[in-house]
Amino acid sequence: PFGHHGEAESAESRADFVHKLRICAKELREARRWLRLVERAQLIAKPHLLAGILAEADELIRIFSASIRTAESNSKRK
């Protein structure tokens, strides 16, 4: 997701910026889905250690979602 965030920073337009942020959010949701699968299937010796990573993924998804809403709102004003 963070590689995509770097792409968003160099977006060519506000629409491109929103599009790239949406890709970041999508990638984060996919990563979270895989982490939950690993946790539930107990594919690692200590699945409880994923709790912090999952919480961080949730927070990042909220941040990216808020950024998308803000960017979309700002583009409607112009």
C-alpha positions as a Markdown table, in Angstrom:
| # | Residue | x | y | z |
|---|---|---|---|---|
| 1 | Pro | 0.0 | 0.0 | 0.0 |
| 2 | Phe | 2.8 | 2.5 | 0.8 |
| 3 | Gly | 4.2 | 2.2 | -2.7 |
| 4 | His | 0.9 | 3.3 | -4.0 |
| 5 | His | 0.8 | 6.2 | -1.5 |
| 6 | Gly | 4.0 | 7.4 | -3.0 |
| 7 | Glu | 2.3 | 7.4 | -6.4 |
| 8 | Ala | -0.6 | 9.4 | -5.0 |
| 9 | Glu | 1.8 | 12.0 | -3.7 |
| 10 | Ser | 2.9 | 12.6 | -7.3 |
| 11 | Ala | -0.6 | 12.5 | -8.8 |
| 12 | Glu | -1.1 | 14.5 | -12.0 |
| 13 | Ser | -4.6 | 15.7 | -11.0 |
| 14 | Arg | -7.0 | 15.6 | -8.1 |
| 15 | Ala | -8.9 | 12.8 | -9.8 |
| 16 | Asp | -5.7 | 10.9 | -10.2 |
| 17 | Phe | -4.9 | 11.5 | -6.6 |
| 18 | Val | -8.2 | 10.1 | -5.4 |
| 19 | His | -7.9 | 7.1 | -7.8 |
| 20 | Lys | -4.5 | 6.3 | -6.3 |
| 21 | Leu | -5.7 | 6.7 | -2.7 |
| 22 | Arg | -8.5 | 4.3 | -3.5 |
| 23 | Ile | -5.9 | 1.8 | -4.7 |
| 24 | Cys | -4.1 | 2.2 | -1.4 |
| 25 | Ala | -7.3 | 1.6 | 0.6 |
| 26 | Lys | -8.1 | -1.4 | -1.6 |
| 27 | Glu | -4.6 | -2.9 | -1.0 |
| 28 | Leu | -4.9 | -2.3 | 2.7 |
| 29 | Arg | -8.2 | -4.0 | 2.9 |
| 30 | Glu | -6.8 | -7.0 | 1.0 |
| 31 | Ala | -3.8 | -7.2 | 3.3 |
| 32 | Arg | -6.1 | -7.0 | 6.3 |
| 33 | Arg | -8.1 | -9.9 | 4.9 |
| 34 | Trp | -5.0 | -12.0 | 4.5 |
| 35 | Leu | -3.8 | -11.2 | 8.0 |
| 36 | Arg | -7.2 | -12.2 | 9.4 |
| 37 | Leu | -7.0 | -15.5 | 7.5 |
| 38 | Val | -3.6 | -16.2 | 8.9 |
| 39 | Glu | -4.9 | -15.4 | 12.4 |
| 40 | Arg | -8.0 | -17.6 | 12.1 |
| 41 | Ala | -6.3 | -20.5 | 10.4 |
| 42 | Gln | -3.5 | -20.3 | 13.0 |
| 43 | Leu | -0.8 | -20.4 | 10.3 |
| 44 | Ile | 1.7 | -18.9 | 12.6 |
| 45 | Ala | 2.9 | -20.1 | 16.0 |
| 46 | Lys | 1.6 | -17.0 | 17.9 |
| 47 | Pro | -1.5 | -15.7 | 16.0 |
| 48 | His | -2.4 | -13.3 | 18.9 |
| 49 | Leu | 0.6 | -11.3 | 17.8 |
| 50 | Leu | -1.3 | -10.2 | 14.7 |
| 51 | Ala | -3.7 | -8.1 | 16.8 |
| 52 | Gly | -1.5 | -5.0 | 16.7 |
| 53 | Ile | -0.9 | -5.3 | 13.0 |
| 54 | Leu | -4.6 | -5.7 | 12.4 |
| 55 | Ala | -5.4 | -2.7 | 14.5 |
| 56 | Glu | -2.8 | -0.7 | 12.5 |
| 57 | Ala | -4.4 | -1.9 | 9.2 |
| 58 | Asp | -7.8 | -0.8 | 10.5 |
| 59 | Glu | -6.5 | 2.6 | 11.4 |
| 60 | Leu | -4.8 | 3.1 | 8.1 |
| 61 | Ile | -7.9 | 2.1 | 6.3 |
| 62 | Arg | -9.8 | 4.8 | 8.2 |
| 63 | Ile | -7.2 | 7.4 | 7.5 |
| 64 | Phe | -7.2 | 6.6 | 3.8 |
| 65 | Ser | -11.0 | 6.6 | 3.7 |
| 66 | Ala | -11.1 | 10.0 | 5.3 |
| 67 | Ser | -8.4 | 11.3 | 2.9 |
| 68 | Ile | -10.5 | 10.1 | 0.0 |
| 69 | Arg | -13.6 | 11.8 | 1.3 |
| 70 | Thr | -11.7 | 15.0 | 1.9 |
| 71 | Ala | -10.1 | 15.0 | -1.6 |
| 72 | Glu | -13.4 | 14.3 | -3.2 |
| 73 | Ser | -15.1 | 17.1 | -1.3 |
| 74 | Asn | -12.4 | 19.5 | -2.1 |
| 75 | Ser | -12.6 | 18.7 | -5.8 |
| 76 | Lys | -16.4 | 19.3 | -5.8 |
| 77 | Arg | -15.8 | 22.8 | -4.4 |
| 78 | Lys | -13.6 | 23.9 | -7.3 |
